[in-house]
JSON list of C-alpha atoms and ligand atoms in Angstrom, two decimals:
[
{"chain": "B", "resi": 381, "resn": "MET", "atom": "CA", "xyz": [-13.74, 87.45, 23.21]},
{"chain": "B", "resi": 382, "resn": "ASN", "atom": "CA", "xyz": [-13.65, 85.07, 26.21]},
{"chain": "B", "resi": 383, "resn": "ILE", "atom": "CA", "xyz": [-11.62, 82.19, 27.03]},
{"chain": "B", "resi": 384, "resn": "ILE", "atom": "CA", "xyz": [-11.35, 79.64, 29.31]},
{"chain": "B", "resi": 385, "resn": "LEU", "atom": "CA", "xyz": [-7.16, 78.60, 30.78]},
{"chain": "B", "resi": 386, "resn": "LEU", "atom": "CA", "xyz": [-6.00, 75.34, 31.21]},
{"chain": "B", "resi": 387, "resn": "GLY", "atom": "CA", "xyz": [-2.85, 74.12, 32.83]},
{"chain": "B", "resi": 388, "resn": "PRO", "atom": "CA", "xyz": [-0.85, 72.30, 35.33]},
{"chain": "B", "resi": 389, "resn": "PRO", "atom": "CA", "xyz": [0.88, 74.40, 38.18]},
{"chain": "B", "resi": 390, "resn": "GLY", "atom": "CA", "xyz": [3.33, 76.27, 36.70]},
{"chain": "B", "resi": 391, "resn": "ALA", "atom": "CA", "xyz": [2.38, 75.78, 32.71]},
{"chain": "B", "resi": 392, "resn": "GLY", "atom": "CA", "xyz": [2.31, 79.45, 32.11]},
{"chain": "B", "resi": 393, "resn": "LYS", "atom": "CA", "xyz": [-1.58, 80.78, 32.91]},
{"chain": "B", "resi": 394, "resn": "GLY", "atom": "CA", "xyz": [-0.61, 83.26, 34.66]},
{"chain": "B", "resi": 395, "resn": "THR", "atom": "CA", "xyz": [2.51, 84.42, 31.68]},
{"chain": "B", "resi": 396, "resn": "GLN", "atom": "CA", "xyz": [-0.15, 83.84, 28.81]},
{"chain": "B", "resi": 397, "resn": "ALA", "atom": "CA", "xyz": [-3.17, 85.71, 29.95]},
{"chain": "B", "resi": 398, "resn": "LYS", "atom": "CA", "xyz": [-0.63, 89.11, 31.36]},
{"chain": "B", "resi": 399, "resn": "ARG", "atom": "CA", "xyz": [0.36, 88.64, 27.72]},
{"chain": "B", "resi": 400, "resn": "LEU", "atom": "CA", "xyz": [-3.27, 88.92, 26.07]},
{"chain": "B", "resi": 401, "resn": "GLU", "atom": "CA", "xyz": [-4.17, 91.40, 28.78]},
{"chain": "B", "resi": 402, "resn": "THR", "atom": "CA", "xyz": [-1.36, 93.94, 27.34]},
{"chain": "B", "resi": 403, "resn": "GLU", "atom": "CA", "xyz": [-2.14, 92.74, 23.96]},
{"chain": "B", "resi": 404, "resn": "ARG", "atom": "CA", "xyz": [-5.36, 92.11, 23.65]},
{"chain": "B", "resi": 405, "resn": "GLY", "atom": "CA", "xyz": [-7.57, 94.35, 26.03]},
{"chain": "B", "resi": 406, "resn": "MET", "atom": "CA", "xyz": [-8.66, 90.93, 27.90]},
{"chain": "B", "resi": 407, "resn": "LYS", "atom": "CA", "xyz": [-8.68, 91.04, 31.44]},
{"chain": "B", "resi": 408, "resn": "GLN", "atom": "CA", "xyz": [-6.96, 88.32, 33.85]},
{"chain": "B", "resi": 409, "resn": "VAL", "atom": "CA", "xyz": [-9.52, 86.80, 35.81]},
{"chain": "B", "resi": 410, "resn": "SER", "atom": "CA", "xyz": [-6.60, 84.44, 37.73]},
{"chain": "B", "resi": 411, "resn": "THR", "atom": "CA", "xyz": [-8.48, 83.09, 41.35]},
{"chain": "B", "resi": 412, "resn": "GLY", "atom": "CA", "xyz": [-5.07, 82.76, 42.63]},
{"chain": "B", "resi": 413, "resn": "ASP", "atom": "CA", "xyz": [-3.78, 86.29, 42.71]},
{"chain": "B", "resi": 414, "resn": "MET", "atom": "CA", "xyz": [-7.69, 87.75, 43.69]},
{"chain": "B", "resi": 415, "resn": "LEU", "atom": "CA", "xyz": [-7.68, 84.97, 46.55]},
{"chain": "B", "resi": 416, "resn": "ARG", "atom": "CA", "xyz": [-3.91, 85.78, 47.20]},
{"chain": "B", "resi": 417, "resn": "ALA", "atom": "CA", "xyz": [-5.03, 89.60, 47.89]},
{"chain": "B", "resi": 418, "resn": "GLU", "atom": "CA", "xyz": [-7.55, 88.46, 50.12]},
{"chain": "B", "resi": 419, "resn": "VAL", "atom": "CA", "xyz": [-4.88, 86.78, 52.52]},
{"chain": "B", "resi": 420, "resn": "ALA", "atom": "CA", "xyz": [-2.46, 89.40, 52.23]},
{"chain": "B", "resi": 421, "resn": "ALA", "atom": "CA", "xyz": [-5.99, 91.99, 53.37]},
{"chain": "B", "resi": 422, "resn": "GLY", "atom": "CA", "xyz": [-6.67, 89.84, 55.67]},
{"chain": "B", "resi": 423, "resn": "SER", "atom": "CA", "xyz": [-10.33, 89.56, 54.90]},
{"chain": "B", "resi": 424, "resn": "GLU", "atom": "CA", "xyz": [-12.98, 87.03, 56.56]},
{"chain": "B", "resi": 425, "resn": "ILE", "atom": "CA", "xyz": [-12.47, 84.89, 52.86]},
{"chain": "B", "resi": 426, "resn": "GLY", "atom": "CA", "xyz": [-8.71, 85.43, 53.18]},
{"chain": "B", "resi": 427, "resn": "LYS", "atom": "CA", "xyz": [-8.81, 84.30, 57.03]},
{"chain": "B", "resi": 428, "resn": "LYS", "atom": "CA", "xyz": [-10.58, 80.81, 55.17]},
{"chain": "B", "resi": 429, "resn": "VAL", "atom": "CA", "xyz": [-8.67, 80.31, 52.40]},
{"chain": "B", "resi": 430, "resn": "LYS", "atom": "CA", "xyz": [-5.00, 80.71, 53.72]},
{"chain": "B", "resi": 431, "resn": "ALA", "atom": "CA", "xyz": [-4.80, 77.61, 54.86]},
{"chain": "B", "resi": 432, "resn": "ILE", "atom": "CA", "xyz": [-5.85, 75.73, 52.23]},
{"chain": "B", "resi": 433, "resn": "LEU", "atom": "CA", "xyz": [-3.53, 77.89, 49.80]},
{"chain": "B", "resi": 434, "resn": "GLU", "atom": "CA", "xyz": [-0.34, 76.46, 51.95]},
{"chain": "B", "resi": 435, "resn": "SER", "atom": "CA", "xyz": [-1.68, 73.20, 51.24]},
{"chain": "B", "resi": 436, "resn": "GLY", "atom": "CA", "xyz": [-1.99, 73.24, 48.05]},
{"chain": "B", "resi": 437, "resn": "GLN", "atom": "CA", "xyz": [-5.41, 71.76, 48.21]},
{"chain": "B", "resi": 438, "resn": "LEU", "atom": "CA", "xyz": [-8.34, 74.02, 46.82]},
{"chain": "B", "resi": 439, "resn": "VAL", "atom": "CA", "xyz": [-10.89, 76.58, 48.26]},
{"chain": "B", "resi": 440, "resn": "PRO", "atom": "CA", "xyz": [-14.64, 75.19, 48.03]},
{"chain": "B", "resi": 441, "resn": "ASP", "atom": "CA", "xyz": [-16.37, 76.15, 45.24]},
{"chain": "B", "resi": 442, "resn": "GLU", "atom": "CA", "xyz": [-19.10, 77.61, 47.19]},
{"chain": "B", "resi": 443, "resn": "ILE", "atom": "CA", "xyz": [-16.44, 80.98, 47.75]},
{"chain": "B", "resi": 444, "resn": "MET", "atom": "CA", "xyz": [-14.91, 80.34, 44.29]},
{"chain": "B", "resi": 445, "resn": "VAL", "atom": "CA", "xyz": [-17.96, 79.78, 42.44]},
{"chain": "B", "resi": 446, "resn": "ALA", "atom": "CA", "xyz": [-18.85, 83.12, 44.66]},
{"chain": "B", "resi": 447, "resn": "MET", "atom": "CA", "xyz": [-15.86, 85.42, 43.62]},
{"chain": "B", "resi": 448, "resn": "ILE", "atom": "CA", "xyz": [-16.21, 84.63, 40.03]},
{"chain": "B", "resi": 449, "resn": "GLU", "atom": "CA", "xyz": [-19.96, 85.13, 39.50]},
{"chain": "B", "resi": 450, "resn": "LYS", "atom": "CA", "xyz": [-18.94, 88.77, 41.19]},
{"chain": "B", "resi": 451, "resn": "ARG", "atom": "CA", "xyz": [-16.00, 89.16, 38.61]},
{"chain": "B", "resi": 452, "resn": "ILE", "atom": "CA", "xyz": [-16.94, 89.11, 35.04]},
{"chain": "B", "resi": 453, "resn": "SER", "atom": "CA", "xyz": [-19.64, 91.36, 36.27]},
{"chain": "B", "resi": 454, "resn": "GLN", "atom": "CA", "xyz": [-17.53, 93.67, 36.68]},
{"chain": "B", "resi": 455, "resn": "PRO", "atom": "CA", "xyz": [-17.50, 96.19, 33.65]},
{"chain": "B", "resi": 456, "resn": "ASP", "atom": "CA", "xyz": [-14.07, 95.70, 33.06]},
{"chain": "B", "resi": 457, "resn": "CYS", "atom": "CA", "xyz": [-14.85, 92.23, 32.24]},
{"chain": "B", "resi": 458, "resn": "ALA", "atom": "CA", "xyz": [-17.13, 93.62, 29.04]},
{"chain": "B", "resi": 459, "resn": "LYS", "atom": "CA", "xyz": [-14.37, 93.51, 27.53]},
{"chain": "B", "resi": 460, "resn": "GLY", "atom": "CA", "xyz": [-14.04, 89.69, 27.22]},
{"chain": "B", "resi": 461, "resn": "PHE", "atom": "CA", "xyz": [-12.31, 87.86, 29.82]},
{"chain": "B", "resi": 462, "resn": "ILE", "atom": "CA", "xyz": [-9.07, 85.48, 30.35]},
{"chain": "B", "resi": 463, "resn": "LEU", "atom": "CA", "xyz": [-10.64, 82.01, 33.50]},
{"chain": "B", "resi": 464, "resn": "ASP", "atom": "CA", "xyz": [-7.18, 81.69, 34.75]},
{"chain": "B", "resi": 465, "resn": "GLY", "atom": "CA", "xyz": [-7.24, 78.87, 37.42]},
{"chain": "B", "resi": 466, "resn": "PHE", "atom": "CA", "xyz": [-10.77, 78.37, 37.46]},
{"chain": "B", "resi": 467, "resn": "PRO", "atom": "CA", "xyz": [-12.41, 76.00, 37.11]},
{"chain": "B", "resi": 468, "resn": "ARG", "atom": "CA", "xyz": [-10.16, 73.70, 38.58]},
{"chain": "B", "resi": 469, "resn": "ALA", "atom": "CA", "xyz": [-13.01, 70.67, 38.95]},
{"chain": "B", "resi": 470, "resn": "THR", "atom": "CA", "xyz": [-15.75, 69.39, 37.10]},
{"chain": "B", "resi": 471, "resn": "SER", "atom": "CA", "xyz": [-17.95, 71.03, 39.20]},
{"chain": "B", "resi": 472, "resn": "GLN", "atom": "CA", "xyz": [-16.68, 74.47, 38.95]},
{"chain": "B", "resi": 473, "resn": "ALA", "atom": "CA", "xyz": [-16.48, 74.18, 35.30]},
{"chain": "B", "resi": 474, "resn": "ILE", "atom": "CA", "xyz": [-20.39, 72.82, 35.72]},
{"chain": "B", "resi": 475, "resn": "VAL", "atom": "CA", "xyz": [-21.51, 75.45, 37.63]},
{"chain": "B", "resi": 476, "resn": "LEU", "atom": "CA", "xyz": [-19.83, 77.93, 35.27]},
{"chain": "B", "resi": 477, "resn": "ASP", "atom": "CA", "xyz": [-21.17, 76.56, 32.00]},
{"chain": "B", "resi": 478, "resn": "GLU", "atom": "CA", "xyz": [-24.48, 77.21, 34.15]},
{"chain": "B", "resi": 479, "resn": "MET", "atom": "CA", "xyz": [-24.02, 80.45, 35.21]},
{"chain": "B", "resi": 480, "resn": "LEU", "atom": "CA", "xyz": [-22.82, 81.60, 31.77]},
{"chain": "B", "resi": 481, "resn": "LYS", "atom": "CA", "xyz": [-25.91, 80.50, 30.35]},
{"chain": "B", "resi": 482, "resn": "ARG", "atom": "CA", "xyz": [-27.85, 83.05, 32.47]},
{"chain": "B", "resi": 483, "resn": "LYS", "atom": "CA", "xyz": [-26.15, 85.87, 32.15]},
{"chain": "B", "resi": 484, "resn": "GLN", "atom": "CA", "xyz": [-25.66, 85.48, 28.16]},
{"chain": "B", "resi": 485, "resn": "ILE", "atom": "CA", "xyz": [-22.12, 84.35, 27.95]},
{"chain": "B", "resi": 486, "resn": "ALA", "atom": "CA", "xyz": [-20.28, 82.70, 25.66]},
{"chain": "B", "resi": 487, "resn": "ILE", "atom": "CA", "xyz": [-17.31, 80.75, 26.52]},
{"chain": "B", "resi": 488, "resn": "ASN", "atom": "CA", "xyz": [-15.11, 81.76, 22.64]},
{"chain": "B", "resi": 489, "resn": "ALA", "atom": "CA", "xyz": [-11.91, 78.64, 23.14]},
{"chain": "B", "resi": 490, "resn": "VAL", "atom": "CA", "xyz": [-10.84, 76.50, 26.33]},
{"chain": "B", "resi": 491, "resn": "ILE", "atom": "CA", "xyz": [-7.53, 76.12, 26.01]},
{"chain": "B", "resi": 492, "resn": "LEU", "atom": "CA", "xyz": [-5.15, 73.82, 27.97]},
{"chain": "B", "resi": 493, "resn": "ILE", "atom": "CA", "xyz": [-1.40, 74.82, 27.55]},
{"chain": "B", "resi": 494, "resn": "ASP", "atom": "CA", "xyz": [0.51, 71.01, 27.99]},
{"chain": "B", "resi": 495, "resn": "VAL", "atom": "CA", "xyz": [4.00, 70.80, 30.15]},
{"chain": "B", "resi": 496, "resn": "PRO", "atom": "CA", "xyz": [5.01, 68.08, 31.65]},
{"chain": "B", "resi": 497, "resn": "ARG", "atom": "CA", "xyz": [6.07, 67.18, 35.03]},
{"chain": "B", "resi": 498, "resn": "GLU", "atom": "CA", "xyz": [9.48, 67.13, 35.44]},
{"chain": "B", "resi": 499, "resn": "GLU", "atom": "CA", "xyz": [9.29, 71.37, 34.08]},
{"chain": "B", "resi": 500, "resn": "LEU", "atom": "CA", "xyz": [6.68, 72.08, 35.85]},
{"chain": "B", "resi": 501, "resn": "MET", "atom": "CA", "xyz": [9.04, 71.55, 39.09]},
{"chain": "B", "resi": 502, "resn": "LYS", "atom": "CA", "xyz": [11.75, 73.22, 37.27]},
{"chain": "B", "resi": 503, "resn": "ARG", "atom": "CA", "xyz": [10.31, 76.07, 36.32]},
{"chain": "B", "resi": 504, "resn": "ILE", "atom": "CA", "xyz": [7.91, 76.49, 39.32]},
{"chain": "B", "resi": 505, "resn": "SER", "atom": "CA", "xyz": [11.43, 75.97, 42.22]},
{"chain": "B", "resi": 506, "resn": "GLU", "atom": "CA", "xyz": [12.45, 78.72, 40.05]},
{"chain": "B", "resi": 507, "resn": "ARG", "atom": "CA", "xyz": [9.88, 81.43, 40.22]},
{"chain": "B", "resi": 508, "resn": "VAL", "atom": "CA", "xyz": [10.52, 84.17, 41.23]},
{"chain": "B", "resi": 509, "resn": "GLY", "atom": "CA", "xyz": [7.53, 87.50, 41.38]},
{"chain": "B", "resi": 510, "resn": "ASP", "atom": "CA", "xyz": [7.41, 90.87, 39.71]},
{"chain": "B", "resi": 511, "resn": "ASP", "atom": "CA", "xyz": [9.04, 92.13, 43.61]},
{"chain": "B", "resi": 512, "resn": "GLY", "atom": "CA", "xyz": [11.38, 89.50, 44.50]},
{"chain": "B", "resi": 513, "resn": "SER", "atom": "CA", "xyz": [9.26, 87.51, 46.67]},
{"chain": "B", "resi": 514, "resn": "ARG", "atom": "CA", "xyz": [8.62, 84.15, 46.59]},
{"chain": "B", "resi": 515, "resn": "ARG", "atom": "CA", "xyz": [4.57, 82.46, 46.83]},
{"chain": "B", "resi": 516, "resn": "SER", "atom": "CA", "xyz": [4.33, 80.18, 49.65]},
{"chain": "B", "resi": 517, "resn": "ASP", "atom": "CA", "xyz": [2.84, 77.67, 47.40]},
{"chain": "B", "resi": 518, "resn": "ASP", "atom": "CA", "xyz": [6.20, 77.46, 45.68]},
{"chain": "B", "resi": 519, "resn": "THR", "atom": "CA", "xyz": [7.78, 75.23, 47.61]},
{"chain": "B", "resi": 520, "resn": "PRO", "atom": "CA", "xyz": [8.68, 71.29, 46.13]},
{"chain": "B", "resi": 521, "resn": "GLU", "atom": "CA", "xyz": [6.51, 69.75, 48.67]},
{"chain": "B", "resi": 522, "resn": "VAL", "atom": "CA", "xyz": [3.48, 71.66, 48.23]},
{"chain": "B", "resi": 523, "resn": "LEU", "atom": "CA", "xyz": [3.80, 72.06, 44.45]},
{"chain": "B", "resi": 524, "resn": "ARG", "atom": "CA", "xyz": [3.52, 67.93, 44.87]},
{"chain": "B", "resi": 525, "resn": "SER", "atom": "CA", "xyz": [0.55, 68.29, 46.23]},
{"chain": "B", "resi": 526, "resn": "ARG", "atom": "CA", "xyz": [-0.66, 70.89, 44.21]},
{"chain": "B", "resi": 527, "resn": "LEU", "atom": "CA", "xyz": [0.03, 68.21, 41.18]},
{"chain": "B", "resi": 528, "resn": "GLU", "atom": "CA", "xyz": [-1.74, 65.43, 43.06]},
{"chain": "B", "resi": 529, "resn": "VAL", "atom": "CA", "xyz": [-4.74, 68.06, 43.53]},
{"chain": "B", "resi": 530, "resn": "TYR", "atom": "CA", "xyz": [-4.29, 69.08, 39.64]},
{"chain": "B", "resi": 531, "resn": "ASP", "atom": "CA", "xyz": [-3.84, 65.77, 38.35]},
{"chain": "B", "resi": 532, "resn": "ALA", "atom": "CA", "xyz": [-7.08, 63.87, 40.84]},
{"chain": "B", "resi": 533, "resn": "GLN", "atom": "CA", "xyz": [-9.05, 67.04, 40.64]},
{"chain": "B", "resi": 534, "resn": "THR", "atom": "CA", "xyz": [-8.76, 68.99, 37.50]},
{"chain": "B", "resi": 535, "resn": "LYS", "atom": "CA", "xyz": [-8.00, 67.45, 35.12]},
{"chain": "B", "resi": 536, "resn": "PRO", "atom": "CA", "xyz": [-10.89, 65.23, 34.55]},
{"chain": "B", "resi": 537, "resn": "ILE", "atom": "CA", "xyz": [-12.54, 68.23, 33.17]},
{"chain": "B", "resi": 538, "resn": "LEU", "atom": "CA", "xyz": [-10.47, 68.05, 29.91]},
{"chain": "B", "resi": 539, "resn": "PRO", "atom": "CA", "xyz": [-12.96, 65.31, 28.67]},
{"chain": "B", "resi": 540, "resn": "TYR", "atom": "CA", "xyz": [-15.69, 67.43, 29.08]},
{"chain": "B", "resi": 541, "resn": "TYR", "atom": "CA", "xyz": [-14.75, 70.02, 27.02]},
{"chain": "B", "resi": 542, "resn": "GLU", "atom": "CA", "xyz": [-13.49, 67.66, 25.06]},
{"chain": "B", "resi": 543, "resn": "ARG", "atom": "CA", "xyz": [-16.79, 65.98, 24.56]},
{"chain": "B", "resi": 544, "resn": "ASP", "atom": "CA", "xyz": [-17.85, 69.03, 23.36]},
{"chain": "B", "resi": 545, "resn": "GLY", "atom": "CA", "xyz": [-14.83, 70.21, 21.06]},
{"chain": "B", "resi": 546, "resn": "ARG", "atom": "CA", "xyz": [-14.46, 73.18, 22.89]},
{"chain": "B", "resi": 547, "resn": "LEU", "atom": "CA", "xyz": [-10.71, 72.40, 23.68]},
{"chain": "B", "resi": 548, "resn": "LYS", "atom": "CA", "xyz": [-7.99, 73.36, 22.68]},
{"chain": "B", "resi": 549, "resn": "LYS", "atom": "CA", "xyz": [-4.54, 72.10, 22.66]},
{"chain": "B", "resi": 550, "resn": "VAL", "atom": "CA", "xyz": [-0.65, 74.50, 22.97]},
{"chain": "B", "resi": 551, "resn": "ASP", "atom": "CA", "xyz": [2.36, 73.38, 23.77]},
{"chain": "B", "resi": 552, "resn": "GLY", "atom": "CA", "xyz": [3.09, 74.34, 26.77]},
{"chain": "B", "resi": 553, "resn": "LEU", "atom": "CA", "xyz": [7.35, 73.34, 26.19]},
{"chain": "B", "resi": 554, "resn": "GLN", "atom": "CA", "xyz": [8.13, 75.88, 23.56]},
{"chain": "B", "resi": 555, "resn": "SER", "atom": "CA", "xyz": [9.63, 79.44, 23.86]},
{"chain": "B", "resi": 556, "resn": "ILE", "atom": "CA", "xyz": [6.88, 82.63, 26.11]},
{"chain": "B", "resi": 557, "resn": "ASP", "atom": "CA", "xyz": [6.61, 83.51, 22.10]},
{"chain": "B", "resi": 558, "resn": "ASP", "atom": "CA", "xyz": [5.84, 80.33, 20.61]},
{"chain": "B", "resi": 559, "resn": "VAL", "atom": "CA", "xyz": [3.17, 79.05, 23.04]},
{"chain": "B", "resi": 560, "resn": "GLY", "atom": "CA", "xyz": [1.94, 82.58, 22.70]},
{"chain": "B", "resi": 561, "resn": "ARG", "atom": "CA", "xyz": [1.54, 82.45, 18.96]},
{"chain": "B", "resi": 562, "resn": "ALA", "atom": "CA", "xyz": [-0.11, 79.20, 19.64]},
{"chain": "B", "resi": 563, "resn": "ILE", "atom": "CA", "xyz": [-2.13, 80.35, 21.23]},
{"chain": "B", "resi": 564, "resn": "ASP", "atom": "CA", "xyz": [-2.91, 83.42, 19.40]},
{"chain": "B", "resi": 565, "resn": "LYS", "atom": "CA", "xyz": [-3.78, 81.93, 16.71]},
{"chain": "B", "resi": 566, "resn": "ILE", "atom": "CA", "xyz": [-6.62, 79.79, 18.04]},
{"chain": "B", "resi": 567, "resn": "LEU", "atom": "CA", "xyz": [-8.07, 83.47, 19.54]},
{"chain": "B", "resi": 568, "resn": "ASP", "atom": "CA", "xyz": [-7.87, 83.99, 15.91]},
{"chain": "B", "resi": 569, "resn": "VAL", "atom": "CA", "xyz": [-9.31, 80.63, 14.56]},
{"chain": "B", "resi": 570, "resn": "ALA", "atom": "CA", "xyz": [-12.20, 81.65, 17.56]},
{"chain": "B", "resi": 571, "resn": "GLY", "atom": "CA", "xyz": [-13.03, 84.84, 16.43]},
{"chain": "B", "resi": 572, "resn": "LYS", "atom": "CA", "xyz": [-14.18, 84.14, 12.82]},
{"chain": "M", "resi": 358, "resn": "AP5", "atom": "P1", "xyz": [-3.21, 79.31, 40.95]},
{"chain": "M", "resi": 358, "resn": "AP5", "atom": "O1", "xyz": [-2.53, 81.08, 41.61]},
{"chain": "M", "resi": 358, "resn": "AP5", "atom": "O2", "xyz": [-3.95, 78.71, 39.86]},
{"chain": "M", "resi": 358, "resn": "AP5", "atom": "O3", "xyz": [-1.64, 78.86, 41.17]},
{"chain": "M", "resi": 358, "resn": "AP5", "atom": "P2", "xyz": [-1.04, 77.68, 39.78]},
{"chain": "M", "resi": 358, "resn": "AP5", "atom": "O4", "xyz": [-2.05, 76.35, 39.19]},
{"chain": "M", "resi": 358, "resn": "AP5", "atom": "O5", "xyz": [-0.61, 76.23, 40.81]},
{"chain": "M", "resi": 358, "resn": "AP5", "atom": "O6", "xyz": [-0.99, 77.57, 38.79]},
{"chain": "M", "resi": 358, "resn": "AP5", "atom": "P3", "xyz": [0.95, 78.92, 39.28]},
{"chain": "M", "resi": 358, "resn": "AP5", "atom": "O7", "xyz": [0.34, 80.03, 39.29]},
{"chain": "M", "resi": 358, "resn": "AP5", "atom": "O8", "xyz": [1.84, 78.39, 39.84]},
{"chain": "M", "resi": 358, "resn": "AP5", "atom": "O9", "xyz": [0.98, 78.61, 37.59]},
{"chain": "M", "resi": 358, "resn": "AP5", "atom": "P4", "xyz": [1.32, 78.85, 36.32]},
{"chain": "M", "resi": 358, "resn": "AP5", "atom": "O10", "xyz": [-0.27, 78.15, 34.97]},
{"chain": "M", "resi": 358, "resn": "AP5", "atom": "O11", "xyz": [0.38, 80.69, 36.21]},
{"chain": "M", "resi": 358, "resn": "AP5", "atom": "O12", "xyz": [2.59, 79.76, 35.20]},
{"chain": "M", "resi": 358, "resn": "AP5", "atom": "P5", "xyz": [2.73, 81.43, 35.07]},
{"chain": "M", "resi": 358, "resn": "AP5", "atom": "O13", "xyz": [2.91, 82.13, 33.85]},
{"chain": "M", "resi": 358, "resn": "AP5", "atom": "O14", "xyz": [3.20, 81.85, 36.46]},
{"chain": "M", "resi": 358, "resn": "AP5", "atom": "O15", "xyz": [-3.96, 78.96, 42.66]},
{"chain": "M", "resi": 358, "resn": "AP5", "atom": "C1", "xyz": [-2.97, 78.88, 43.90]},
{"chain": "M", "resi": 358, "resn": "AP5", "atom": "C2", "xyz": [-4.02, 78.03, 44.95]},
{"chain": "M", "resi": 358, "resn": "AP5", "atom": "O16", "xyz": [-5.21, 79.38, 45.10]},
{"chain": "M", "resi": 358, "resn": "AP5", "atom": "C3", "xyz": [-4.71, 76.65, 44.10]},
{"chain": "M", "resi": 358, "resn": "AP5", "atom": "O17", "xyz": [-3.50, 75.61, 44.93]},
{"chain": "M", "resi": 358, "resn": "AP5", "atom": "C4", "xyz": [-5.68, 76.80, 45.74]},
{"chain": "M", "resi": 358, "resn": "AP5", "atom": "O18", "xyz": [-5.95, 76.24, 46.83]},
{"chain": "M", "resi": 358, "resn": "AP5", "atom": "C5", "xyz": [-6.30, 78.17, 45.23]},
{"chain": "M", "resi": 358, "resn": "AP5", "atom": "N1", "xyz": [-7.23, 78.08, 43.93]},
{"chain": "M", "resi": 358, "resn": "AP5", "atom": "C6", "xyz": [-7.19, 78.84, 42.75]},
{"chain": "M", "resi": 358, "resn": "AP5", "atom": "N2", "xyz": [-8.10, 79.34, 41.29]},
{"chain": "M", "resi": 358, "resn": "AP5", "atom": "C7", "xyz": [-8.80, 77.63, 42.52]},
{"chain": "M", "resi": 358, "resn": "AP5", "atom": "C8", "xyz": [-9.88, 77.31, 42.20]},
{"chain": "M", "resi": 358, "resn": "AP5", "atom": "N3", "xyz": [-10.83, 77.40, 40.61]},
{"chain": "M", "resi": 358, "resn": "AP5", "atom": "N4", "xyz": [-10.41, 76.42, 43.01]},
{"chain": "M", "resi": 358, "resn": "AP5", "atom": "C9", "xyz": [-10.47, 76.43, 43.98]},
{"chain": "M", "resi": 358, "resn": "AP5", "atom": "N5", "xyz": [-8.83, 76.74, 44.56]},
{"chain": "M", "resi": 358, "resn": "AP5", "atom": "C10", "xyz": [-8.43, 77.44, 44.23]},
{"chain": "M", "resi": 358, "resn": "AP5", "atom": "O19", "xyz": [4.84, 80.69, 34.95]},
{"chain": "M", "resi": 358, "resn": "AP5", "atom": "C11", "xyz": [5.51, 80.16, 35.55]},
{"chain": "M", "resi": 358, "resn": "AP5", "atom": "C12", "xyz": [6.38, 80.13, 35.53]},
{"chain": "M", "resi": 358, "resn": "AP5", "atom": "O20", "xyz": [7.33, 79.81, 34.07]},
{"chain": "M", "resi": 358, "resn": "AP5", "atom": "C13", "xyz": [6.91, 81.45, 36.08]},
{"chain": "M", "resi": 358, "resn": "AP5", "atom": "O21", "xyz": [8.26, 81.71, 36.34]},
{"chain": "M", "resi": 358, "resn": "AP5", "atom": "C14", "xyz": [6.87, 81.42, 35.32]},
{"chain": "M", "resi": 358, "resn": "AP5", "atom": "O22", "xyz": [8.22, 83.06, 33.71]},
{"chain": "M", "resi": 358, "resn": "AP5", "atom": "C15", "xyz": [7.44, 80.84, 33.74]},
{"chain": "M", "resi": 358, "resn": "AP5", "atom": "N6", "xyz": [7.09, 80.40, 32.37]},
{"chain": "M", "resi": 358, "resn": "AP5", "atom": "C16", "xyz": [6.39, 80.30, 31.34]},
{"chain": "M", "resi": 358, "resn": "AP5", "atom": "N7", "xyz": [5.99, 80.26, 30.17]},
{"chain": "M", "resi": 358, "resn": "AP5", "atom": "C17", "xyz": [6.85, 80.34, 30.11]},
{"chain": "M", "resi": 358, "resn": "AP5", "atom": "C18", "xyz": [7.34, 79.31, 29.17]},
{"chain": "M", "resi": 358, "resn": "AP5", "atom": "N8", "xyz": [7.02, 78.82, 27.56]},
{"chain": "M", "resi": 358, "resn": "AP5", "atom": "N9", "xyz": [8.44, 78.34, 29.05]},
{"chain": "M", "resi": 358, "resn": "AP5", "atom": "C19", "xyz": [9.59, 79.11, 30.39]},
{"chain": "M", "resi": 358, "resn": "AP5", "atom": "N10", "xyz": [9.17, 79.30, 31.12]},
{"chain": "M", "resi": 358, "resn": "AP5", "atom": "C20", "xyz": [8.01, 79.90, 31.37]},
{"chain": "M", "resi": 359, "resn": "MG", "atom": "MG1", "xyz": [-0.59, 80.97, 38.16]}
]
């Protein structure tokens, strides 16, 4: 089973993707994590995207599309993947559909984790990584620009997936476990 998790910064995409990875053996494909790993490694891509990540703007499609195509073609994605952070613009959604069609890969569910803005600000301001570190884009200023980018560039994807009835919405204000249960229900229906 392959799914797309959509939602604003701090909605809980990563939290739920990690849970699905543990419980269902699906692979989390987080473009944000992949980009941060490139920056940490000091790779060519990392050098190109560092300032973009720190500003909260989107990395150019050409980099993202190549990265996703390579990643979902790897054997560990064959049993199912969770796209976390991609697509993030209508142009990416269109290219993704073409890519998947070419590879004969189906997406079983597109799930939006819906959370109001005040709660996102609170979650991001409190978030610390597993190693106790903080993300450099989790400052109030950069978060504001990430939220603006979400509204301007990512939200317009929703009608694209709504049109053909693929989009399912989950109330992301519930507890982590309840959001998980709501996602599980959608996946159980989609898997039948
Ligand atoms: P990315 O890493 O994807 O960041 P994001 O979309 O801003 O989302 P976050 O990772 O901040 O939030 P999340 O939804 O994963 O929430 P989490 O589970 O951590 O992208 C970073 C940057 O990379 C972008 O700004 C862009 O520059 C670039 N980029 C990435 N993809 C790109 C693309 N496709 N195209 C172009 N550029 C791209 O949860 C947040 C916190 O809330 C945690 O502390 C968690 O414990 C807590 N929490 C989770 N669920 C709940 C709950 N139900 N109740 C209470 N607390 C909860
Ligand atoms: Mg995340």
